Amino acid sequence: MRIGVMTGGGDCPGLNAAIRAVTRAATDQYGFEVIGVLDGFEGLINNISRPLVPADVRGVLRVGGTLLGSSNRTNPFAYRDAAGRQTYDASERAFATTRQLGLDGLIVIGGDGTLLLANRFAEQYGVPVIGIPKTIDNDVHGTDYAIGFDSAVSYVTDAIDRLHTTAESHHRVMLLETMGRTTGWIALYAGVAGGADVILVPERPYSVEGVVKAIERRAGLGFRFTIIAVAEGVVAPTGEQHYRQRVGEPHEWKLGGVCDTLSAVLRNHVRQEVRGIVLGHLQRGGNPTAYDRTLATQLGTHAMRLLADGASSLVVGIRGLEIASAPLADVAAGARTLPIDHPLIQASQAIGVYIG
Ligand code: F6P
């Protein structure tokens, strides 16, 4: 058998670990050939690929990013022409590539957008596809944790640790804006791990009054600083989300800016100095944590096993301690948001964190 592997959507730490797992399991365990499709669907549409053998993945386990490259906005069913104006269906071209390369199946490592497209491609052209969920946002259905999430949380936690020392020295209120799109997984996990005093997530409405009270309560207890972790997708009490770029379709708009807006609002209400920090793409860079390396190894090898067994249109994932699979179509259910009574939300409330 010859299988293709590709990465699509925004990069994150742990992608190379998954590519390594797929390549080594395919060659060592099954004697299959592996073709790396470059730049996600872009490579499939334009037939850009390279063979992968175990020597090609030596040393990549600990390296962030993706050795195969990725494309964030390429949709084979609505492909943008060279001028970027018109879109047309290029999925047949992508299918032709799979025939030319002699691929018997594809392993697609991606977030919800990429996996949805992969599912449509599998259904329409009968190409066996297994999906592996990756995203720092952790918002893909079918898994408790997506590859990349733990690394992002670890980085953001470190950032909050660093903010603590300077916030305390200068008696400041410091806001830290995290990524996460429409979900608050990163803000919640890193906020709790870093000991933030206020955590704002899109899933729970907050009030400015509530945030101010939390700051004042701390001041009353003798703490002259406050750390606020705020997810980029948080909905302001006025009902707006904040965007740093509105280009293309609304679902393509780039979230960001809540930190600046909320900082300005808080300055009118509290006496302490208020400062905001946006971590941005630093959250997606760097090397994967041990957890993401082991998760990627488990999901990569499981995906390979499923493909070798003749399965298709599945997404692999971790649920509890089990490595499992679910229909790839399940990712169509939209972003996997935080349950509003998530145990970590309950725990934060129990220790006095204001969380909306
Ligand atoms: O989905 C991952 C993510 O990093 C989001 O958290 C963020 O909103 C978005 O991608 C940023 O996208 P881009 O890299 O295109 O700016």
CSV table of C-alpha atoms and ligand atoms in Angstrom, one decimal:
chain,number,residue,atom,x,y,z
A,1,MET,CA,0.0,0.0,0.0
A,2,ARG,CA,1.0,3.6,-0.5
A,3,ILE,CA,-0.4,6.2,1.8
A,4,GLY,CA,-0.4,10.0,1.8
A,5,VAL,CA,0.0,12.2,4.8
A,6,MET,CA,-0.6,15.9,5.0
A,7,THR,CA,-1.1,18.7,7.5
A,8,GLY,CA,-3.7,21.5,7.0
A,9,GLY,CA,-4.8,24.6,8.9
A,10,GLY,CA,-2.8,26.6,11.4
A,11,ASP,CA,0.3,24.9,12.6
A,12,CYS,CA,1.0,23.8,16.2
A,13,PRO,CA,3.6,21.9,18.1
A,14,GLY,CA,3.3,18.1,17.7
A,15,LEU,CA,2.6,17.9,14.0
A,16,ASN,CA,6.0,16.6,13.2
A,17,ALA,CA,5.6,14.0,16.0
A,18,ALA,CA,2.4,12.8,14.3
A,19,ILE,CA,4.1,12.7,10.8
A,20,ARG,CA,7.0,10.7,12.3
A,21,ALA,CA,4.6,8.3,14.0
A,22,VAL,CA,2.6,7.7,10.7
A,23,THR,CA,5.8,7.3,8.7
A,24,ARG,CA,7.5,4.9,11.0
A,25,ALA,CA,4.5,2.8,11.7
A,26,ALA,CA,3.7,2.6,8.0
A,27,THR,CA,7.2,1.5,7.0
A,28,ASP,CA,8.3,-0.5,10.0
A,29,GLN,CA,5.1,-2.2,10.9
A,30,TYR,CA,3.3,-2.6,7.6
A,31,GLY,CA,5.9,-2.2,4.9
A,32,PHE,CA,3.9,0.6,3.2
A,33,GLU,CA,5.2,3.5,1.3
A,34,VAL,CA,4.5,7.0,2.5
A,35,ILE,CA,4.1,10.1,0.5
A,36,GLY,CA,4.1,13.5,2.2
A,37,VAL,CA,1.7,15.9,0.5
A,38,LEU,CA,3.1,19.4,0.9
A,39,ASP,CA,1.1,22.5,2.2
A,40,GLY,CA,-2.2,20.6,2.9
A,41,PHE,CA,-4.8,20.6,0.2
A,42,GLU,CA,-2.7,23.0,-1.8
A,43,GLY,CA,-0.2,20.2,-2.4
A,44,LEU,CA,-3.0,17.8,-3.3
A,45,ILE,CA,-4.5,20.2,-5.8
A,46,ASN,CA,-1.2,21.1,-7.4
A,47,ASN,CA,0.5,17.7,-7.1
A,48,ILE,CA,3.4,18.8,-4.8
A,49,SER,CA,4.7,16.0,-2.6
A,50,ARG,CA,7.8,14.1,-1.5
A,51,PRO,CA,8.4,10.6,-0.4
A,52,LEU,CA,8.9,10.0,3.3
A,53,VAL,CA,11.1,7.3,4.8
A,54,PRO,CA,12.1,7.0,8.5
A,55,ALA,CA,15.3,8.8,7.8
A,56,ASP,CA,13.3,11.9,6.8
A,57,VAL,CA,11.6,12.0,10.2
A,58,ARG,CA,14.7,11.5,12.3
A,59,GLY,CA,15.0,14.2,15.0
A,60,VAL,CA,11.7,15.8,14.3
A,61,LEU,CA,9.8,14.5,17.4
A,62,ARG,CA,10.8,17.5,19.4
A,63,VAL,CA,10.5,20.1,16.7
A,64,GLY,CA,7.4,22.4,16.4
A,65,GLY,CA,5.8,23.4,13.1
A,66,THR,CA,5.3,21.0,10.3
A,67,LEU,CA,8.0,19.6,7.9
A,68,LEU,CA,5.3,19.2,5.3
A,69,GLY,CA,4.1,22.8,5.4
A,70,SER,CA,0.5,23.8,5.7
A,71,SER,CA,-2.1,26.0,4.1
A,72,ASN,CA,-4.8,27.7,6.2
A,73,ARG,CA,-7.5,28.7,3.7
A,74,THR,CA,-7.3,26.2,0.8
A,75,ASN,CA,-10.6,24.7,0.1
A,76,PRO,CA,-10.5,22.2,-2.8
A,77,PHE,CA,-14.2,22.6,-3.4
A,78,ALA,CA,-14.0,26.4,-3.5
A,79,TYR,CA,-10.4,27.0,-4.7
A,80,ARG,CA,-9.4,30.6,-5.2
A,81,ASP,CA,-7.9,31.4,-8.6
A,82,ALA,CA,-4.4,32.9,-9.0
A,83,ALA,CA,-5.7,36.5,-8.6
A,84,GLY,CA,-7.6,35.4,-5.5
A,85,ARG,CA,-11.0,36.7,-6.7
A,86,GLN,CA,-13.0,33.8,-8.2
A,87,THR,CA,-13.4,30.4,-6.6
A,88,TYR,CA,-13.9,27.2,-8.4
A,89,ASP,CA,-14.1,23.4,-7.7
A,90,ALA,CA,-10.6,22.0,-7.8
A,91,SER,CA,-11.5,18.8,-5.9
A,92,GLU,CA,-11.2,16.7,-9.1
A,93,ARG,CA,-7.7,17.9,-9.5
A,94,ALA,CA,-7.0,16.8,-6.0
A,95,PHE,CA,-8.5,13.4,-6.7
A,96,ALA,CA,-6.4,13.1,-9.9
A,97,THR,CA,-3.3,13.7,-7.7
A,98,THR,CA,-4.2,10.8,-5.5
A,99,ARG,CA,-4.4,8.6,-8.6
A,100,GLN,CA,-1.2,9.9,-10.1
A,101,LEU,CA,0.6,9.3,-6.8
A,102,GLY,CA,-1.0,5.9,-6.5
A,103,LEU,CA,-2.3,6.6,-3.0
A,104,ASP,CA,-4.5,3.9,-1.4
A,105,GLY,CA,-5.4,6.2,1.5
A,106,LEU,CA,-4.8,9.5,3.2
A,107,ILE,CA,-4.0,10.5,6.7
A,108,VAL,CA,-5.0,14.2,7.2
A,109,ILE,CA,-3.8,16.0,10.3
A,110,GLY,CA,-5.9,19.1,10.8
A,111,GLY,CA,-8.4,21.1,12.7
A,112,ASP,CA,-12.2,21.1,12.2
A,113,GLY,CA,-12.0,23.0,8.9
A,114,THR,CA,-9.4,20.7,7.3
A,115,LEU,CA,-11.1,17.6,8.6
A,116,LEU,CA,-14.5,18.6,7.3
A,117,LEU,CA,-13.0,19.1,3.9
A,118,ALA,CA,-11.2,15.8,4.2
A,119,ASN,CA,-14.5,14.0,5.0
A,120,ARG,CA,-16.2,15.6,2.0
A,121,PHE,CA,-13.3,14.5,-0.2
A,122,ALA,CA,-13.5,10.9,1.1
A,123,GLU,CA,-17.2,10.7,0.6
A,124,GLN,CA,-17.2,12.3,-2.9
A,125,TYR,CA,-14.2,10.4,-4.3
A,126,GLY,CA,-14.1,7.2,-2.3
A,127,VAL,CA,-10.6,7.8,-1.1
A,128,PRO,CA,-10.1,6.2,2.3
A,129,VAL,CA,-9.3,9.0,4.8
A,130,ILE,CA,-8.4,9.0,8.5
A,131,GLY,CA,-8.2,12.3,10.4
A,132,ILE,CA,-6.0,13.2,13.2
A,133,PRO,CA,-7.1,16.3,15.3
A,134,LYS,CA,-4.7,19.1,15.9
A,135,THR,CA,-5.2,22.6,17.1
A,136,ILE,CA,-4.1,24.7,20.0
A,137,ASP,CA,-7.7,25.7,20.4
A,138,ASN,CA,-8.8,22.2,21.4
A,139,ASP,CA,-12.1,22.7,19.7
A,140,VAL,CA,-12.4,19.6,17.5
A,141,HIS,CA,-15.0,17.0,18.3
A,142,GLY,CA,-14.1,13.4,18.7
A,143,THR,CA,-11.2,13.9,21.2
A,144,ASP,CA,-10.7,15.3,24.7
A,145,TYR,CA,-7.4,16.8,23.6
A,146,ALA,CA,-6.1,17.8,20.2
A,147,ILE,CA,-2.4,17.8,19.4
A,148,GLY,CA,-0.9,21.2,20.2
A,149,PHE,CA,-3.3,22.2,23.0
A,150,ASP,CA,-1.0,21.1,25.8
A,151,SER,CA,2.0,22.9,24.3
A,152,ALA,CA,0.0,26.1,24.0
A,153,VAL,CA,-1.3,25.8,27.6
A,154,SER,CA,2.2,25.2,28.8
A,155,TYR,CA,3.5,28.3,27.0
A,156,VAL,CA,0.7,30.5,28.2
A,157,THR,CA,1.1,29.3,31.8
A,158,ASP,CA,4.7,30.3,31.7
A,159,ALA,CA,3.7,33.7,30.4
A,160,ILE,CA,1.3,34.1,33.3
A,161,ASP,CA,4.0,33.1,35.7
A,162,ARG,CA,6.2,35.8,34.3
A,163,LEU,CA,3.4,38.4,34.5
A,164,HIS,CA,2.9,37.6,38.2
A,165,THR,CA,6.3,38.8,39.3
A,166,THR,CA,6.1,42.1,37.3
A,167,ALA,CA,2.4,42.7,38.1
A,168,GLU,CA,3.1,42.3,41.8
A,169,SER,CA,6.2,44.5,41.8
A,170,HIS,CA,4.3,47.4,40.1
A,171,HIS,CA,0.9,46.8,41.7
A,172,ARG,CA,-0.7,46.5,38.3
A,173,VAL,CA,-3.8,44.9,36.8
A,174,MET,CA,-2.5,42.9,33.9
A,175,LEU,CA,-4.6,41.3,31.1
A,176,LEU,CA,-3.3,38.5,28.9
A,177,GLU,CA,-5.2,37.8,25.7
A,178,THR,CA,-5.0,34.1,24.6
A,179,MET,CA,-6.0,32.5,21.3
A,180,GLY,CA,-8.7,29.9,21.1
A,181,ARG,CA,-11.1,31.3,18.5
A,182,THR,CA,-14.7,30.9,19.8
A,183,THR,CA,-13.7,28.7,22.7
A,184,GLY,CA,-12.0,29.3,26.0
A,185,TRP,CA,-10.0,26.1,26.5
A,186,ILE,CA,-6.6,27.7,26.4
A,187,ALA,CA,-7.6,30.7,28.7
A,188,LEU,CA,-9.2,28.3,31.2
A,189,TYR,CA,-6.5,25.7,31.4
A,190,ALA,CA,-3.6,28.2,31.4
A,191,GLY,CA,-5.5,30.6,33.6
A,192,VAL,CA,-6.0,28.0,36.3
A,193,ALA,CA,-2.4,26.6,35.9
A,194,GLY,CA,-0.9,30.1,36.1
A,195,GLY,CA,-3.1,31.2,39.0
A,196,ALA,CA,-5.0,34.0,37.1
A,197,ASP,CA,-7.5,35.8,39.3
A,198,VAL,CA,-10.0,36.5,36.6
A,199,ILE,CA,-10.6,34.1,33.6
A,200,LEU,CA,-12.9,35.3,30.8
A,201,VAL,CA,-14.0,32.7,28.2
A,202,PRO,CA,-16.5,33.0,25.3
A,203,GLU,CA,-18.7,30.4,26.8
A,204,ARG,CA,-19.6,32.4,29.8
A,205,PRO,CA,-20.9,36.0,29.7
A,206,TYR,CA,-19.1,38.4,32.1
A,207,SER,CA,-19.8,41.9,33.4
A,208,VAL,CA,-17.3,44.8,33.8
A,209,GLU,CA,-18.8,45.2,37.3
A,210,GLY,CA,-17.9,41.6,38.1
A,211,VAL,CA,-14.3,42.0,36.9
A,212,VAL,CA,-14.0,45.3,38.9
A,213,LYS,CA,-15.4,43.7,42.0
A,214,ALA,CA,-12.8,40.9,41.7
A,215,ILE,CA,-10.0,43.4,41.5
A,216,GLU,CA,-11.4,45.4,44.5
A,217,ARG,CA,-11.9,42.2,46.5
A,218,ARG,CA,-8.3,41.3,46.0
A,219,ALA,CA,-7.2,44.9,47.0
A,220,GLY,CA,-9.4,44.5,50.1
A,221,LEU,CA,-7.4,41.3,50.9
A,222,GLY,CA,-4.2,43.2,50.6
A,223,PHE,CA,-3.3,42.0,47.1
A,224,ARG,CA,-2.3,45.0,45.0
A,225,PHE,CA,-2.2,43.3,41.7
A,226,THR,CA,-4.6,41.2,39.6
A,227,ILE,CA,-3.9,38.9,36.6
A,228,ILE,CA,-6.7,38.5,34.0
A,229,ALA,CA,-6.6,35.8,31.4
A,230,VAL,CA,-9.0,36.6,28.6
A,231,ALA,CA,-9.8,34.5,25.5
A,232,GLU,CA,-9.7,36.3,22.2
A,233,GLY,CA,-13.3,35.1,21.4
A,234,VAL,CA,-14.8,36.6,24.5
A,235,VAL,CA,-18.1,38.3,23.9
A,236,ALA,CA,-18.2,41.8,25.4
A,237,PRO,CA,-21.2,42.7,27.6
A,238,THR,CA,-22.3,44.8,24.7
A,239,GLY,CA,-22.6,41.6,22.6
A,240,GLU,CA,-19.6,42.2,20.3
A,241,GLN,CA,-16.6,40.0,19.6
A,242,HIS,CA,-13.4,41.7,18.7
A,243,TYR,CA,-11.6,41.3,15.4
A,244,ARG,CA,-8.1,42.3,14.3
A,245,GLN,CA,-8.8,41.6,10.6
A,246,ARG,CA,-12.1,41.4,8.7
A,247,VAL,CA,-11.1,40.0,5.3
A,248,GLY,CA,-13.1,37.5,3.3
A,249,GLU,CA,-16.1,35.6,4.7
A,250,PRO,CA,-17.1,36.2,8.3
A,251,HIS,CA,-15.8,32.8,9.3
A,252,GLU,CA,-12.4,33.8,8.0
A,253,TRP,CA,-12.2,37.0,10.1
A,254,LYS,CA,-9.4,37.1,12.6
A,255,LEU,CA,-10.3,37.5,16.2
A,256,GLY,CA,-8.3,39.7,18.5
A,257,GLY,CA,-8.3,43.0,20.3
A,258,VAL,CA,-10.4,42.3,23.4
A,259,CYS,CA,-7.4,42.9,25.6
A,260,ASP,CA,-7.0,46.5,24.5
A,261,THR,CA,-10.7,47.3,24.7
A,262,LEU,CA,-11.2,45.8,28.1
A,263,SER,CA,-8.0,47.4,29.4
A,264,ALA,CA,-9.4,50.8,28.3
A,265,VAL,CA,-12.7,50.1,30.0
A,266,LEU,CA,-11.1,49.0,33.2
A,267,ARG,CA,-8.9,52.1,33.4
A,268,ASN,CA,-12.1,54.1,34.0
A,269,HIS,CA,-13.0,51.9,36.9
A,270,VAL,CA,-9.9,51.0,38.9
A,271,ARG,CA,-7.1,53.1,40.5
A,272,GLN,CA,-4.3,50.7,39.7
A,273,GLU,CA,-2.4,50.9,36.4
A,274,VAL,CA,-3.9,48.5,33.8
A,275,ARG,CA,-1.7,46.9,31.1
A,276,GLY,CA,-2.6,44.4,28.4
A,277,ILE,CA,-0.4,41.8,26.7
A,278,VAL,CA,-1.4,39.8,23.5
A,279,LEU,CA,0.6,36.6,23.1
A,280,GLY,CA,-0.5,35.9,19.6
A,281,HIS,CA,1.3,33.3,17.5
A,282,LEU,CA,3.9,32.7,20.1
A,283,GLN,CA,1.3,30.3,21.5
A,284,ARG,CA,1.5,28.2,18.3
A,285,GLY,CA,5.3,28.2,18.0
A,286,GLY,CA,8.1,26.3,19.7
A,287,ASN,CA,8.6,22.7,20.6
A,288,PRO,CA,5.8,20.3,21.7
A,289,THR,CA,5.5,19.2,25.3
A,290,ALA,CA,6.0,15.6,26.4
A,291,TYR,CA,2.2,15.2,26.4
A,292,ASP,CA,1.8,16.4,22.9
A,293,ARG,CA,4.6,14.1,21.7
A,294,THR,CA,3.1,11.0,23.3
A,295,LEU,CA,-0.4,12.0,22.1
A,296,ALA,CA,0.8,12.5,18.5
A,297,THR,CA,2.6,9.2,18.6
A,298,GLN,CA,-0.5,7.4,19.8
A,299,LEU,CA,-2.9,9.1,17.4
A,300,GLY,CA,-0.5,8.7,14.4
A,301,THR,CA,0.0,5.0,14.9
A,302,HIS,CA,-3.7,4.4,15.6
A,303,ALA,CA,-4.6,6.3,12.4
A,304,MET,CA,-2.1,4.1,10.5
A,305,ARG,CA,-3.6,0.9,12.0
A,306,LEU,CA,-7.1,2.0,11.0
A,307,LEU,CA,-6.1,2.7,7.4
A,308,ALA,CA,-4.3,-0.6,7.2
A,309,ASP,CA,-7.4,-2.4,8.5
A,310,GLY,CA,-9.4,-0.9,5.6
A,311,ALA,CA,-11.3,1.7,7.7
A,312,SER,CA,-12.2,5.2,6.3
A,313,SER,CA,-13.9,8.5,7.3
A,314,LEU,CA,-12.9,8.3,10.9
A,315,VAL,CA,-11.2,10.7,13.2
A,316,VAL,CA,-8.9,9.3,15.9
A,317,GLY,CA,-8.8,10.8,19.4
A,318,ILE,CA,-8.2,10.3,23.1
A,319,ARG,CA,-11.2,9.9,25.3
A,320,GLY,CA,-10.4,9.4,29.0
A,321,LEU,CA,-7.4,7.1,28.8
A,322,GLU,CA,-8.5,5.3,25.6
A,323,ILE,CA,-7.3,5.9,22.1
A,324,ALA,CA,-10.5,5.8,20.1
A,325,SER,CA,-12.1,6.8,16.9
A,326,ALA,CA,-15.3,8.5,15.8
A,327,PRO,CA,-17.0,9.3,12.4
A,328,LEU,CA,-15.1,12.0,10.7
A,329,ALA,CA,-18.5,13.6,10.0
A,330,ASP,CA,-18.8,14.3,13.8
A,331,VAL,CA,-16.4,17.3,13.4
A,332,ALA,CA,-19.2,19.0,11.4
A,333,ALA,CA,-20.9,19.7,14.7
A,334,GLY,CA,-19.1,23.1,14.9
A,335,ALA,CA,-16.6,24.2,17.5
A,336,ARG,CA,-16.4,22.0,20.6
A,337,THR,CA,-17.0,24.6,23.2
A,338,LEU,CA,-16.2,24.4,26.9
A,339,PRO,CA,-19.2,22.9,28.9
A,340,ILE,CA,-20.3,25.8,31.1
A,341,ASP,CA,-20.1,23.5,34.1
A,342,HIS,CA,-16.7,22.0,33.1
A,343,PRO,CA,-15.0,20.6,36.3
A,344,LEU,CA,-12.1,23.1,35.9
A,345,ILE,CA,-14.6,26.0,35.8
A,346,GLN,CA,-16.2,24.6,39.0
A,347,ALA,CA,-12.7,24.3,40.6
A,348,SER,CA,-11.8,27.8,39.7
A,349,GLN,CA,-15.0,29.2,41.2
A,350,ALA,CA,-14.3,27.2,44.3
A,351,ILE,CA,-11.0,28.9,44.8
A,352,GLY,CA,-12.5,32.4,44.2
A,353,VAL,CA,-11.6,33.0,40.6
A,354,TYR,CA,-14.0,35.3,38.8
A,355,ILE,CA,-15.0,33.5,35.6
A,356,GLY,CA,-18.2,35.3,34.5
B,1,F6P,O1,-6.9,28.0,15.2
B,1,F6P,C1,-5.6,28.3,15.7
B,1,F6P,C2,-5.5,29.8,15.7
B,1,F6P,O2,-4.2,30.0,16.3
B,1,F6P,C3,-6.6,30.5,16.6
B,1,F6P,O3,-6.4,30.4,18.0
B,1,F6P,C4,-6.4,31.9,16.1
B,1,F6P,O4,-7.6,32.6,16.2
B,1,F6P,C5,-6.1,31.7,14.6
B,1,F6P,O5,-5.6,30.4,14.5
B,1,F6P,C6,-5.1,32.7,14.0
B,1,F6P,O6,-5.0,32.4,12.7
B,1,F6P,P1,-3.9,33.0,11.7
B,1,F6P,O7,-2.6,32.2,12.0
B,1,F6P,O8,-4.4,32.8,10.4
B,1,F6P,O9,-3.7,34.5,12.1
